[in-house]
Amino acid sequence: MTPGTGPADGARTLTVSLPPRLQAVARWVLPGAPVADIGTDHGRLPVYLVQQGQVPRAVASDRLPGPLAAARRTVAAAGVADRVDLRLADGLAALQPGEVATVVVAGMGGLLMLKILAGRPEALRGVRRLVLQPNTDVEEVRRWLHAHGWRLVAEELAEDGGRFYVVLVAEPAGAPGQARPGATGPEASGPEPSDSEASGPGAAGGTAEAFTEADWVLGPCLRRQGGPLFRRYVERERDRVRRALAGVRQARRPDAELEAALARRLQILEAELARLAGEPGPEEGEQEP
């Protein structure tokens, strides 16, 4: 083993496993092509991807020395320093155009994520897929993607530690097909949707003009998939919005604009639950092809 590329002699090589929220991210990384994990933190995702042979190499970047040092320890313990390139950089400054096929941004608020994506758009030239997992402001991320030339091709929900996480998978608007996890090369996208499929609410690959307000709030692909996990997610959101609305109404100086926005969101969530009550939906965790 080349010095500096793996654990010391006699030490066991670390085999990385991922929590459910990161497993959901990993499933959508394009196989057989380089990936970048922006804001890598502990570095477990890129290490996992190269250990599994899903990607030949990875860029793992963070803007803070502390998290990058933690990632360096993970990379060294796993013996993959020759395949994971660690970079101290702010956002997309870590990348050169055309360097990777998939860019992952996960584990941060949606507005910070959008600041990163908008900060150096030229770095996204040649990128075939964005895999995003915003902790907040998911609706704003969906709208930004549409406004900036990205097509939402898939979404996945994960439940981890009592919290729900949403994965958004986007590809350049001109790219054909519907995303499928685990596919390689031409199979990474499904057949081009028919006109009826592409125009229906929630159809991956459909036009955003066809999306309803509920699609933006809850996700067009997630709504189409349905299932028990999605129902629990909507119920959790409904309960959260109810509490927020009650708090606004009880405030000494109520905010009429915020109250109206929360009331509208609650209406959307309750209507979605009514819709789901009449639909069996696919089994929990099932992804449509």
mmCIF file with all atom_site columns, C-alpha atoms in Angstrom, residues 52-268:
data_model
loop_
_atom_site.group_PDB
_atom_site.id
_atom_site.type_symbol
_atom_site.label_atom_id
_atom_site.label_alt_id
_atom_site.label_comp_id
_atom_site.label_asym_id
_atom_site.label_entity_id
_atom_site.label_seq_id
_atom_site.pdbx_PDB_ins_code
_atom_site.Cartn_x
_atom_site.Cartn_y
_atom_site.Cartn_z
_atom_site.occupancy
_atom_site.B_iso_or_equiv
_atom_site.pdbx_formal_charge
_atom_site.auth_seq_id
_atom_site.auth_comp_id
_atom_site.auth_asym_id
_atom_site.auth_atom_id
_atom_site.pdbx_PDB_model_num
ATOM 1   C CA . GLN A 1 52  ? -19.033 0.198  -3.357  1.00 0.00 ? 52  GLN A CA 1
ATOM 2   C CA . GLY A 1 53  ? -17.590 0.701  -6.829  1.00 0.00 ? 53  GLY A CA 1
ATOM 3   C CA . GLN A 1 54  ? -20.496 2.950  -7.760  1.00 0.00 ? 54  GLN A CA 1
ATOM 4   C CA . VAL A 1 55  ? -18.125 5.730  -8.859  1.00 0.00 ? 55  VAL A CA 1
ATOM 5   C CA . PRO A 1 56  ? -14.458 5.592  -9.922  1.00 0.00 ? 56  PRO A CA 1
ATOM 6   C CA . ARG A 1 57  ? -13.478 8.680  -7.964  1.00 0.00 ? 57  ARG A CA 1
ATOM 7   C CA . ALA A 1 58  ? -14.972 11.485 -5.899  1.00 0.00 ? 58  ALA A CA 1
ATOM 8   C CA . VAL A 1 59  ? -14.302 15.072 -4.923  1.00 0.00 ? 59  VAL A CA 1
ATOM 9   C CA . ALA A 1 60  ? -15.119 15.823 -1.273  1.00 0.00 ? 60  ALA A CA 1
ATOM 10  C CA . SER A 1 61  ? -15.076 19.487 -0.342  1.00 0.00 ? 61  SER A CA 1
ATOM 11  C CA . ASP A 1 62  ? -15.854 21.609 2.683   1.00 0.00 ? 62  ASP A CA 1
ATOM 12  C CA . ARG A 1 63  ? -15.293 25.260 3.441   1.00 0.00 ? 63  ARG A CA 1
ATOM 13  C CA . LEU A 1 64  ? -14.157 24.623 7.032   1.00 0.00 ? 64  LEU A CA 1
ATOM 14  C CA . PRO A 1 65  ? -10.868 22.960 8.037   1.00 0.00 ? 65  PRO A CA 1
ATOM 15  C CA . GLY A 1 66  ? -12.462 21.017 10.916  1.00 0.00 ? 66  GLY A CA 1
ATOM 16  C CA . PRO A 1 67  ? -14.978 19.006 8.881   1.00 0.00 ? 67  PRO A CA 1
ATOM 17  C CA . LEU A 1 68  ? -12.408 18.477 6.135   1.00 0.00 ? 68  LEU A CA 1
ATOM 18  C CA . ALA A 1 69  ? -9.968  17.069 8.698   1.00 0.00 ? 69  ALA A CA 1
ATOM 19  C CA . ALA A 1 70  ? -12.701 14.652 9.834   1.00 0.00 ? 70  ALA A CA 1
ATOM 20  C CA . ALA A 1 71  ? -13.254 13.652 6.207   1.00 0.00 ? 71  ALA A CA 1
ATOM 21  C CA . ARG A 1 72  ? -9.508  13.132 5.777   1.00 0.00 ? 72  ARG A CA 1
ATOM 22  C CA . ARG A 1 73  ? -9.507  10.711 8.714   1.00 0.00 ? 73  ARG A CA 1
ATOM 23  C CA . THR A 1 74  ? -12.436 8.794  7.208   1.00 0.00 ? 74  THR A CA 1
ATOM 24  C CA . VAL A 1 75  ? -10.715 8.609  3.823   1.00 0.00 ? 75  VAL A CA 1
ATOM 25  C CA . ALA A 1 76  ? -7.436  7.421  5.359   1.00 0.00 ? 76  ALA A CA 1
ATOM 26  C CA . ALA A 1 77  ? -9.125  4.811  7.551   1.00 0.00 ? 77  ALA A CA 1
ATOM 27  C CA . ALA A 1 78  ? -11.012 3.481  4.530   1.00 0.00 ? 78  ALA A CA 1
ATOM 28  C CA . GLY A 1 79  ? -7.878  3.280  2.387   1.00 0.00 ? 79  GLY A CA 1
ATOM 29  C CA . VAL A 1 80  ? -9.336  5.297  -0.495  1.00 0.00 ? 80  VAL A CA 1
ATOM 30  C CA . ALA A 1 81  ? -7.122  8.396  -0.543  1.00 0.00 ? 81  ALA A CA 1
ATOM 31  C CA . ASP A 1 82  ? -6.188  7.600  -4.137  1.00 0.00 ? 82  ASP A CA 1
ATOM 32  C CA . ARG A 1 83  ? -9.844  7.862  -5.185  1.00 0.00 ? 83  ARG A CA 1
ATOM 33  C CA . VAL A 1 84  ? -11.256 10.628 -2.963  1.00 0.00 ? 84  VAL A CA 1
ATOM 34  C CA . ASP A 1 85  ? -9.852  14.095 -3.593  1.00 0.00 ? 85  ASP A CA 1
ATOM 35  C CA . LEU A 1 86  ? -10.284 16.307 -0.512  1.00 0.00 ? 86  LEU A CA 1
ATOM 36  C CA . ARG A 1 87  ? -10.536 20.044 -1.142  1.00 0.00 ? 87  ARG A CA 1
ATOM 37  C CA . LEU A 1 88  ? -10.859 23.022 1.184   1.00 0.00 ? 88  LEU A CA 1
ATOM 38  C CA . ALA A 1 89  ? -13.152 25.342 -0.755  1.00 0.00 ? 89  ALA A CA 1
ATOM 39  C CA . ASP A 1 90  ? -16.344 27.347 -0.456  1.00 0.00 ? 90  ASP A CA 1
ATOM 40  C CA . GLY A 1 91  ? -19.205 25.751 -2.385  1.00 0.00 ? 91  GLY A CA 1
ATOM 41  C CA . LEU A 1 92  ? -18.703 25.143 -6.091  1.00 0.00 ? 92  LEU A CA 1
ATOM 42  C CA . ALA A 1 93  ? -15.296 26.842 -6.015  1.00 0.00 ? 93  ALA A CA 1
ATOM 43  C CA . ALA A 1 94  ? -14.047 23.302 -5.410  1.00 0.00 ? 94  ALA A CA 1
ATOM 44  C CA . LEU A 1 95  ? -14.911 22.265 -8.974  1.00 0.00 ? 95  LEU A CA 1
ATOM 45  C CA . GLN A 1 96  ? -13.779 22.921 -12.508 1.00 0.00 ? 96  GLN A CA 1
ATOM 46  C CA . PRO A 1 97  ? -16.357 22.779 -15.331 1.00 0.00 ? 97  PRO A CA 1
ATOM 47  C CA . GLY A 1 98  ? -16.821 19.251 -16.671 1.00 0.00 ? 98  GLY A CA 1
ATOM 48  C CA . GLU A 1 99  ? -14.944 17.622 -13.801 1.00 0.00 ? 99  GLU A CA 1
ATOM 49  C CA . VAL A 1 100 ? -17.807 15.493 -12.430 1.00 0.00 ? 100 VAL A CA 1
ATOM 50  C CA . ALA A 1 101 ? -21.102 14.019 -13.637 1.00 0.00 ? 101 ALA A CA 1
ATOM 51  C CA . THR A 1 102 ? -23.039 14.274 -10.364 1.00 0.00 ? 102 THR A CA 1
ATOM 52  C CA . VAL A 1 103 ? -22.981 17.053 -7.796  1.00 0.00 ? 103 VAL A CA 1
ATOM 53  C CA . VAL A 1 104 ? -24.365 16.226 -4.351  1.00 0.00 ? 104 VAL A CA 1
ATOM 54  C CA . VAL A 1 105 ? -25.330 18.936 -1.873  1.00 0.00 ? 105 VAL A CA 1
ATOM 55  C CA . ALA A 1 106 ? -26.925 17.592 1.304   1.00 0.00 ? 106 ALA A CA 1
ATOM 56  C CA . GLY A 1 107 ? -27.276 18.229 5.005   1.00 0.00 ? 107 GLY A CA 1
ATOM 57  C CA . MET A 1 108 ? -27.884 21.981 4.944   1.00 0.00 ? 108 MET A CA 1
ATOM 58  C CA . GLY A 1 109 ? -30.737 24.464 4.705   1.00 0.00 ? 109 GLY A CA 1
ATOM 59  C CA . GLY A 1 110 ? -32.329 25.032 1.333   1.00 0.00 ? 110 GLY A CA 1
ATOM 60  C CA . LEU A 1 111 ? -31.489 28.735 1.142   1.00 0.00 ? 111 LEU A CA 1
ATOM 61  C CA . LEU A 1 112 ? -27.800 28.077 1.817   1.00 0.00 ? 112 LEU A CA 1
ATOM 62  C CA . MET A 1 113 ? -27.927 25.338 -0.811  1.00 0.00 ? 113 MET A CA 1
ATOM 63  C CA . LEU A 1 114 ? -29.313 27.800 -3.358  1.00 0.00 ? 114 LEU A CA 1
ATOM 64  C CA . LYS A 1 115 ? -26.599 30.312 -2.486  1.00 0.00 ? 115 LYS A CA 1
ATOM 65  C CA . ILE A 1 116 ? -24.010 27.621 -3.248  1.00 0.00 ? 116 ILE A CA 1
ATOM 66  C CA . LEU A 1 117 ? -25.630 26.616 -6.550  1.00 0.00 ? 117 LEU A CA 1
ATOM 67  C CA . ALA A 1 118 ? -26.024 30.223 -7.688  1.00 0.00 ? 118 ALA A CA 1
ATOM 68  C CA . GLY A 1 119 ? -22.572 31.296 -6.530  1.00 0.00 ? 119 GLY A CA 1
ATOM 69  C CA . ARG A 1 120 ? -20.559 29.742 -9.365  1.00 0.00 ? 120 ARG A CA 1
ATOM 70  C CA . PRO A 1 121 ? -22.904 28.465 -12.086 1.00 0.00 ? 121 PRO A CA 1
ATOM 71  C CA . GLU A 1 122 ? -20.068 27.903 -14.572 1.00 0.00 ? 122 GLU A CA 1
ATOM 72  C CA . ALA A 1 123 ? -18.862 25.023 -12.368 1.00 0.00 ? 123 ALA A CA 1
ATOM 73  C CA . LEU A 1 124 ? -22.078 23.161 -13.225 1.00 0.00 ? 124 LEU A CA 1
ATOM 74  C CA . ARG A 1 125 ? -21.252 23.014 -16.939 1.00 0.00 ? 125 ARG A CA 1
ATOM 75  C CA . GLY A 1 126 ? -21.088 19.364 -17.919 1.00 0.00 ? 126 GLY A CA 1
ATOM 76  C CA . VAL A 1 127 ? -22.860 18.199 -14.762 1.00 0.00 ? 127 VAL A CA 1
ATOM 77  C CA . ARG A 1 128 ? -25.489 15.620 -15.708 1.00 0.00 ? 128 ARG A CA 1
ATOM 78  C CA . ARG A 1 129 ? -27.257 15.360 -12.371 1.00 0.00 ? 129 ARG A CA 1
ATOM 79  C CA . LEU A 1 130 ? -27.808 17.287 -9.149  1.00 0.00 ? 130 LEU A CA 1
ATOM 80  C CA . VAL A 1 131 ? -28.728 15.257 -6.067  1.00 0.00 ? 131 VAL A CA 1
ATOM 81  C CA . LEU A 1 132 ? -29.933 17.635 -3.369  1.00 0.00 ? 132 LEU A CA 1
ATOM 82  C CA . GLN A 1 133 ? -31.185 17.032 0.158   1.00 0.00 ? 133 GLN A CA 1
ATOM 83  C CA . PRO A 1 134 ? -32.246 20.363 1.669   1.00 0.00 ? 134 PRO A CA 1
ATOM 84  C CA . ASN A 1 135 ? -33.141 20.281 5.357   1.00 0.00 ? 135 ASN A CA 1
ATOM 85  C CA . THR A 1 136 ? -35.475 23.266 4.960   1.00 0.00 ? 136 THR A CA 1
ATOM 86  C CA . ASP A 1 137 ? -37.159 25.358 2.236   1.00 0.00 ? 137 ASP A CA 1
ATOM 87  C CA . VAL A 1 138 ? -37.635 22.408 -0.109  1.00 0.00 ? 138 VAL A CA 1
ATOM 88  C CA . GLU A 1 139 ? -40.314 24.239 -2.098  1.00 0.00 ? 139 GLU A CA 1
ATOM 89  C CA . GLU A 1 140 ? -37.921 27.112 -2.793  1.00 0.00 ? 140 GLU A CA 1
ATOM 90  C CA . VAL A 1 141 ? -35.300 24.667 -4.057  1.00 0.00 ? 141 VAL A CA 1
ATOM 91  C CA . ARG A 1 142 ? -37.825 23.082 -6.448  1.00 0.00 ? 142 ARG A CA 1
ATOM 92  C CA . ARG A 1 143 ? -38.782 26.498 -7.814  1.00 0.00 ? 143 ARG A CA 1
ATOM 93  C CA . TRP A 1 144 ? -35.147 27.582 -8.180  1.00 0.00 ? 144 TRP A CA 1
ATOM 94  C CA . LEU A 1 145 ? -34.280 24.463 -10.157 1.00 0.00 ? 145 LEU A CA 1
ATOM 95  C CA . HIS A 1 146 ? -37.063 25.143 -12.646 1.00 0.00 ? 146 HIS A CA 1
ATOM 96  C CA . ALA A 1 147 ? -36.135 28.822 -12.959 1.00 0.00 ? 147 ALA A CA 1
ATOM 97  C CA . HIS A 1 148 ? -32.475 28.010 -13.647 1.00 0.00 ? 148 HIS A CA 1
ATOM 98  C CA . GLY A 1 149 ? -32.711 25.356 -16.332 1.00 0.00 ? 149 GLY A CA 1
ATOM 99  C CA . TRP A 1 150 ? -32.944 22.176 -14.258 1.00 0.00 ? 150 TRP A CA 1
ATOM 100 C CA . ARG A 1 151 ? -35.688 19.577 -14.596 1.00 0.00 ? 151 ARG A CA 1
ATOM 101 C CA . LEU A 1 152 ? -36.873 17.704 -11.514 1.00 0.00 ? 152 LEU A CA 1
ATOM 102 C CA . VAL A 1 153 ? -36.752 14.053 -12.591 1.00 0.00 ? 153 VAL A CA 1
ATOM 103 C CA . ALA A 1 154 ? -37.158 12.196 -9.295  1.00 0.00 ? 154 ALA A CA 1
ATOM 104 C CA . GLU A 1 155 ? -37.737 12.651 -5.591  1.00 0.00 ? 155 GLU A CA 1
ATOM 105 C CA . GLU A 1 156 ? -37.330 10.292 -2.658  1.00 0.00 ? 156 GLU A CA 1
ATOM 106 C CA . LEU A 1 157 ? -38.348 10.459 0.984   1.00 0.00 ? 157 LEU A CA 1
ATOM 107 C CA . ALA A 1 158 ? -36.247 9.012  3.784   1.00 0.00 ? 158 ALA A CA 1
ATOM 108 C CA . GLU A 1 159 ? -37.092 8.738  7.465   1.00 0.00 ? 159 GLU A CA 1
ATOM 109 C CA . ASP A 1 160 ? -34.083 8.839  9.748   1.00 0.00 ? 160 ASP A CA 1
ATOM 110 C CA . GLY A 1 161 ? -33.907 9.455  13.490  1.00 0.00 ? 161 GLY A CA 1
ATOM 111 C CA . GLY A 1 162 ? -37.513 10.566 13.672  1.00 0.00 ? 162 GLY A CA 1
ATOM 112 C CA . ARG A 1 163 ? -37.095 13.149 10.906  1.00 0.00 ? 163 ARG A CA 1
ATOM 113 C CA . PHE A 1 164 ? -38.088 13.185 7.256   1.00 0.00 ? 164 PHE A CA 1
ATOM 114 C CA . TYR A 1 165 ? -35.591 14.033 4.523   1.00 0.00 ? 165 TYR A CA 1
ATOM 115 C CA . VAL A 1 166 ? -36.435 14.851 0.902   1.00 0.00 ? 166 VAL A CA 1
ATOM 116 C CA . VAL A 1 167 ? -34.036 14.023 -1.929  1.00 0.00 ? 167 VAL A CA 1
ATOM 117 C CA . LEU A 1 168 ? -34.444 16.063 -5.119  1.00 0.00 ? 168 LEU A CA 1
ATOM 118 C CA . VAL A 1 169 ? -32.889 14.714 -8.325  1.00 0.00 ? 169 VAL A CA 1
ATOM 119 C CA . ALA A 1 170 ? -32.503 17.211 -11.155 1.00 0.00 ? 170 ALA A CA 1
ATOM 120 C CA . GLU A 1 171 ? -30.984 17.073 -14.623 1.00 0.00 ? 171 GLU A CA 1
ATOM 121 C CA . PRO A 1 172 ? -30.419 19.751 -17.277 1.00 0.00 ? 172 PRO A CA 1
ATOM 122 C CA . ALA A 1 173 ? -33.747 20.694 -18.831 1.00 0.00 ? 173 ALA A CA 1
ATOM 123 C CA . GLY A 1 174 ? -32.661 19.487 -22.277 1.00 0.00 ? 174 GLY A CA 1
ATOM 124 C CA . ALA A 1 175 ? -31.795 15.977 -21.069 1.00 0.00 ? 175 ALA A CA 1
ATOM 125 C CA . PRO A 1 176 ? -34.336 13.314 -22.139 1.00 0.00 ? 176 PRO A CA 1
ATOM 126 C CA . GLY A 1 177 ? -35.924 10.667 -19.997 1.00 0.00 ? 177 GLY A CA 1
ATOM 127 C CA . GLN A 1 178 ? -36.921 9.946  -16.437 1.00 0.00 ? 178 GLN A CA 1
ATOM 128 C CA . ALA A 1 179 ? -34.318 9.166  -13.787 1.00 0.00 ? 179 ALA A CA 1
ATOM 129 C CA . ARG A 1 180 ? -33.898 5.701  -12.342 1.00 0.00 ? 180 ARG A CA 1
ATOM 130 C CA . PRO A 1 181 ? -31.614 4.853  -9.428  1.00 0.00 ? 181 PRO A CA 1
ATOM 131 C CA . GLY A 1 182 ? -28.886 2.287  -9.995  1.00 0.00 ? 182 GLY A CA 1
ATOM 132 C CA . ALA A 1 183 ? -28.891 2.470  -13.805 1.00 0.00 ? 183 ALA A CA 1
ATOM 133 C CA . THR A 1 184 ? -25.755 2.904  -15.876 1.00 0.00 ? 184 THR A CA 1
ATOM 134 C CA . GLY A 1 185 ? -25.212 4.812  -19.106 1.00 0.00 ? 185 GLY A CA 1
ATOM 135 C CA . PRO A 1 186 ? -28.280 5.040  -21.345 1.00 0.00 ? 186 PRO A CA 1
ATOM 136 C CA . GLU A 1 187 ? -30.339 3.135  -18.761 1.00 0.00 ? 187 GLU A CA 1
ATOM 137 C CA . ALA A 1 188 ? -29.859 5.897  -16.217 1.00 0.00 ? 188 ALA A CA 1
ATOM 138 C CA . SER A 1 189 ? -32.926 7.565  -17.701 1.00 0.00 ? 189 SER A CA 1
ATOM 139 C CA . GLY A 1 190 ? -36.208 5.999  -18.610 1.00 0.00 ? 190 GLY A CA 1
ATOM 140 C CA . PRO A 1 191 ? -38.116 6.509  -21.839 1.00 0.00 ? 191 PRO A CA 1
ATOM 141 C CA . GLU A 1 192 ? -39.253 9.990  -22.712 1.00 0.00 ? 192 GLU A CA 1
ATOM 142 C CA . PRO A 1 193 ? -42.697 10.489 -21.140 1.00 0.00 ? 193 PRO A CA 1
ATOM 143 C CA . SER A 1 194 ? -45.702 10.649 -23.429 1.00 0.00 ? 194 SER A CA 1
ATOM 144 C CA . ASP A 1 195 ? -47.469 13.979 -23.817 1.00 0.00 ? 195 ASP A CA 1
ATOM 145 C CA . SER A 1 196 ? -50.144 12.891 -21.354 1.00 0.00 ? 196 SER A CA 1
ATOM 146 C CA . GLU A 1 197 ? -47.558 11.738 -18.811 1.00 0.00 ? 197 GLU A CA 1
ATOM 147 C CA . ALA A 1 198 ? -45.425 14.834 -19.198 1.00 0.00 ? 198 ALA A CA 1
ATOM 148 C CA . SER A 1 199 ? -48.308 17.226 -18.659 1.00 0.00 ? 199 SER A CA 1
ATOM 149 C CA . GLY A 1 200 ? -49.901 15.553 -15.639 1.00 0.00 ? 200 GLY A CA 1
ATOM 150 C CA . PRO A 1 201 ? -49.259 16.922 -12.167 1.00 0.00 ? 201 PRO A CA 1
ATOM 151 C CA . GLY A 1 202 ? -46.303 15.197 -10.576 1.00 0.00 ? 202 GLY A CA 1
ATOM 152 C CA . ALA A 1 203 ? -44.992 13.582 -13.750 1.00 0.00 ? 203 ALA A CA 1
ATOM 153 C CA . ALA A 1 204 ? -41.231 13.463 -13.716 1.00 0.00 ? 204 ALA A CA 1
ATOM 154 C CA . GLY A 1 205 ? -40.069 15.245 -16.810 1.00 0.00 ? 205 GLY A CA 1
ATOM 155 C CA . GLY A 1 206 ? -43.305 17.212 -17.050 1.00 0.00 ? 206 GLY A CA 1
ATOM 156 C CA . THR A 1 207 ? -43.415 20.946 -17.513 1.00 0.00 ? 207 THR A CA 1
ATOM 157 C CA . ALA A 1 208 ? -43.419 23.061 -14.382 1.00 0.00 ? 208 ALA A CA 1
ATOM 158 C CA . GLU A 1 209 ? -46.304 25.047 -15.853 1.00 0.00 ? 209 GLU A CA 1
ATOM 159 C CA . ALA A 1 210 ? -48.430 21.929 -15.273 1.00 0.00 ? 210 ALA A CA 1
ATOM 160 C CA . PHE A 1 211 ? -47.482 21.711 -11.604 1.00 0.00 ? 211 PHE A CA 1
ATOM 161 C CA . THR A 1 212 ? -50.108 22.652 -9.058  1.00 0.00 ? 212 THR A CA 1
ATOM 162 C CA . GLU A 1 213 ? -49.397 24.561 -5.876  1.00 0.00 ? 213 GLU A CA 1
ATOM 163 C CA . ALA A 1 214 ? -49.459 21.220 -4.052  1.00 0.00 ? 214 ALA A CA 1
ATOM 164 C CA . ASP A 1 215 ? -46.780 19.918 -6.438  1.00 0.00 ? 215 ASP A CA 1
ATOM 165 C CA . TRP A 1 216 ? -44.431 22.747 -5.522  1.00 0.00 ? 216 TRP A CA 1
ATOM 166 C CA . VAL A 1 217 ? -45.103 22.350 -1.787  1.00 0.00 ? 217 VAL A CA 1
ATOM 167 C CA . LEU A 1 218 ? -45.046 18.549 -1.528  1.00 0.00 ? 218 LEU A CA 1
ATOM 168 C CA . GLY A 1 219 ? -43.218 17.426 -4.654  1.00 0.00 ? 219 GLY A CA 1
ATOM 169 C CA . PRO A 1 220 ? -44.664 16.317 -7.999  1.00 0.00 ? 220 PRO A CA 1
ATOM 170 C CA . CYS A 1 221 ? -42.843 12.977 -7.960  1.00 0.00 ? 221 CYS A CA 1
ATOM 171 C CA . LEU A 1 222 ? -43.583 12.277 -4.302  1.00 0.00 ? 222 LEU A CA 1
ATOM 172 C CA . ARG A 1 223 ? -47.270 12.974 -4.859  1.00 0.00 ? 223 ARG A CA 1
ATOM 173 C CA . ARG A 1 224 ? -47.340 10.606 -7.801  1.00 0.00 ? 224 ARG A CA 1
ATOM 174 C CA . GLN A 1 225 ? -45.599 7.858  -5.813  1.00 0.00 ? 225 GLN A CA 1
ATOM 175 C CA . GLY A 1 226 ? -47.845 8.239  -2.766  1.00 0.00 ? 226 GLY A CA 1
ATOM 176 C CA . GLY A 1 227 ? -47.556 5.424  -0.223  1.00 0.00 ? 227 GLY A CA 1
ATOM 177 C CA . PRO A 1 228 ? -47.595 5.187  3.591   1.00 0.00 ? 228 PRO A CA 1
ATOM 178 C CA . LEU A 1 229 ? -44.291 7.016  4.099   1.00 0.00 ? 229 LEU A CA 1
ATOM 179 C CA . PHE A 1 230 ? -45.506 9.984  2.067   1.00 0.00 ? 230 PHE A CA 1
ATOM 180 C CA . ARG A 1 231 ? -48.780 10.052 4.008   1.00 0.00 ? 231 ARG A CA 1
ATOM 181 C CA . ARG A 1 232 ? -46.881 10.201 7.292   1.00 0.00 ? 232 ARG A CA 1
ATOM 182 C CA . TYR A 1 233 ? -44.727 12.989 5.887   1.00 0.00 ? 233 TYR A CA 1
ATOM 183 C CA . VAL A 1 234 ? -47.783 15.047 4.918   1.00 0.00 ? 234 VAL A CA 1
ATOM 184 C CA . GLU A 1 235 ? -49.367 14.405 8.319   1.00 0.00 ? 235 GLU A CA 1
ATOM 185 C CA . ARG A 1 236 ? -46.193 15.599 10.046  1.00 0.00 ? 236 ARG A CA 1
ATOM 186 C CA . GLU A 1 237 ? -46.143 18.745 7.902   1.00 0.00 ? 237 GLU A CA 1
ATOM 187 C CA . ARG A 1 238 ? -49.826 19.391 8.611   1.00 0.00 ? 238 ARG A CA 1
ATOM 188 C CA . ASP A 1 239 ? -49.257 19.135 12.360  1.00 0.00 ? 239 ASP A CA 1
ATOM 189 C CA . ARG A 1 240 ? -46.240 21.440 12.165  1.00 0.00 ? 240 ARG A CA 1
ATOM 190 C CA . VAL A 1 241 ? -48.144 24.065 10.181  1.00 0.00 ? 241 VAL A CA 1
ATOM 191 C CA . ARG A 1 242 ? -51.116 23.836 12.549  1.00 0.00 ? 242 ARG A CA 1
ATOM 192 C CA . ARG A 1 243 ? -48.864 24.600 15.495  1.00 0.00 ? 243 ARG A CA 1
ATOM 193 C CA . ALA A 1 244 ? -47.207 27.485 13.676  1.00 0.00 ? 244 ALA A CA 1
ATOM 194 C CA . LEU A 1 245 ? -50.573 28.934 12.678  1.00 0.00 ? 245 LEU A CA 1
ATOM 195 C CA . ALA A 1 246 ? -51.882 28.687 16.241  1.00 0.00 ? 246 ALA A CA 1
ATOM 196 C CA . GLY A 1 247 ? -48.780 30.483 17.478  1.00 0.00 ? 247 GLY A CA 1
ATOM 197 C CA . VAL A 1 248 ? -49.230 33.325 14.990  1.00 0.00 ? 248 VAL A CA 1
ATOM 198 C CA . ARG A 1 249 ? -52.886 33.735 15.919  1.00 0.00 ? 249 ARG A CA 1
ATOM 199 C CA . GLN A 1 250 ? -52.059 33.867 19.620  1.00 0.00 ? 250 GLN A CA 1
ATOM 200 C CA . ALA A 1 251 ? -49.281 36.418 19.189  1.00 0.00 ? 251 ALA A CA 1
ATOM 201 C CA . ARG A 1 252 ? -49.693 39.836 20.751  1.00 0.00 ? 252 ARG A CA 1
ATOM 202 C CA . ARG A 1 253 ? -49.169 41.411 17.331  1.00 0.00 ? 253 ARG A CA 1
ATOM 203 C CA . PRO A 1 254 ? -50.419 38.893 14.742  1.00 0.00 ? 254 PRO A CA 1
ATOM 204 C CA . ASP A 1 255 ? -48.741 38.955 11.329  1.00 0.00 ? 255 ASP A CA 1
ATOM 205 C CA . ALA A 1 256 ? -51.640 38.937 8.869   1.00 0.00 ? 256 ALA A CA 1
ATOM 206 C CA . GLU A 1 257 ? -49.470 38.048 5.872   1.00 0.00 ? 257 GLU A CA 1
ATOM 207 C CA . LEU A 1 258 ? -47.812 35.127 7.647   1.00 0.00 ? 258 LEU A CA 1
ATOM 208 C CA . GLU A 1 259 ? -51.157 33.952 8.989   1.00 0.00 ? 259 GLU A CA 1
ATOM 209 C CA . ALA A 1 260 ? -52.633 33.914 5.479   1.00 0.00 ? 260 ALA A CA 1
ATOM 210 C CA . ALA A 1 261 ? -49.634 32.003 4.086   1.00 0.00 ? 261 ALA A CA 1
ATOM 211 C CA . LEU A 1 262 ? -49.800 29.387 6.843   1.00 0.00 ? 262 LEU A CA 1
ATOM 212 C CA . ALA A 1 263 ? -53.560 29.028 6.467   1.00 0.00 ? 263 ALA A CA 1
ATOM 213 C CA . ARG A 1 264 ? -53.125 28.441 2.742   1.00 0.00 ? 264 ARG A CA 1
ATOM 214 C CA . ARG A 1 265 ? -50.407 25.845 3.329   1.00 0.00 ? 265 ARG A CA 1
ATOM 215 C CA . LEU A 1 266 ? -52.585 24.066 5.879   1.00 0.00 ? 266 LEU A CA 1
ATOM 216 C CA . GLN A 1 267 ? -55.390 23.986 3.330   1.00 0.00 ? 267 GLN A CA 1
ATOM 217 C CA . ILE A 1 268 ? -53.042 22.378 0.767   1.00 0.00 ? 268 ILE A CA 1
#
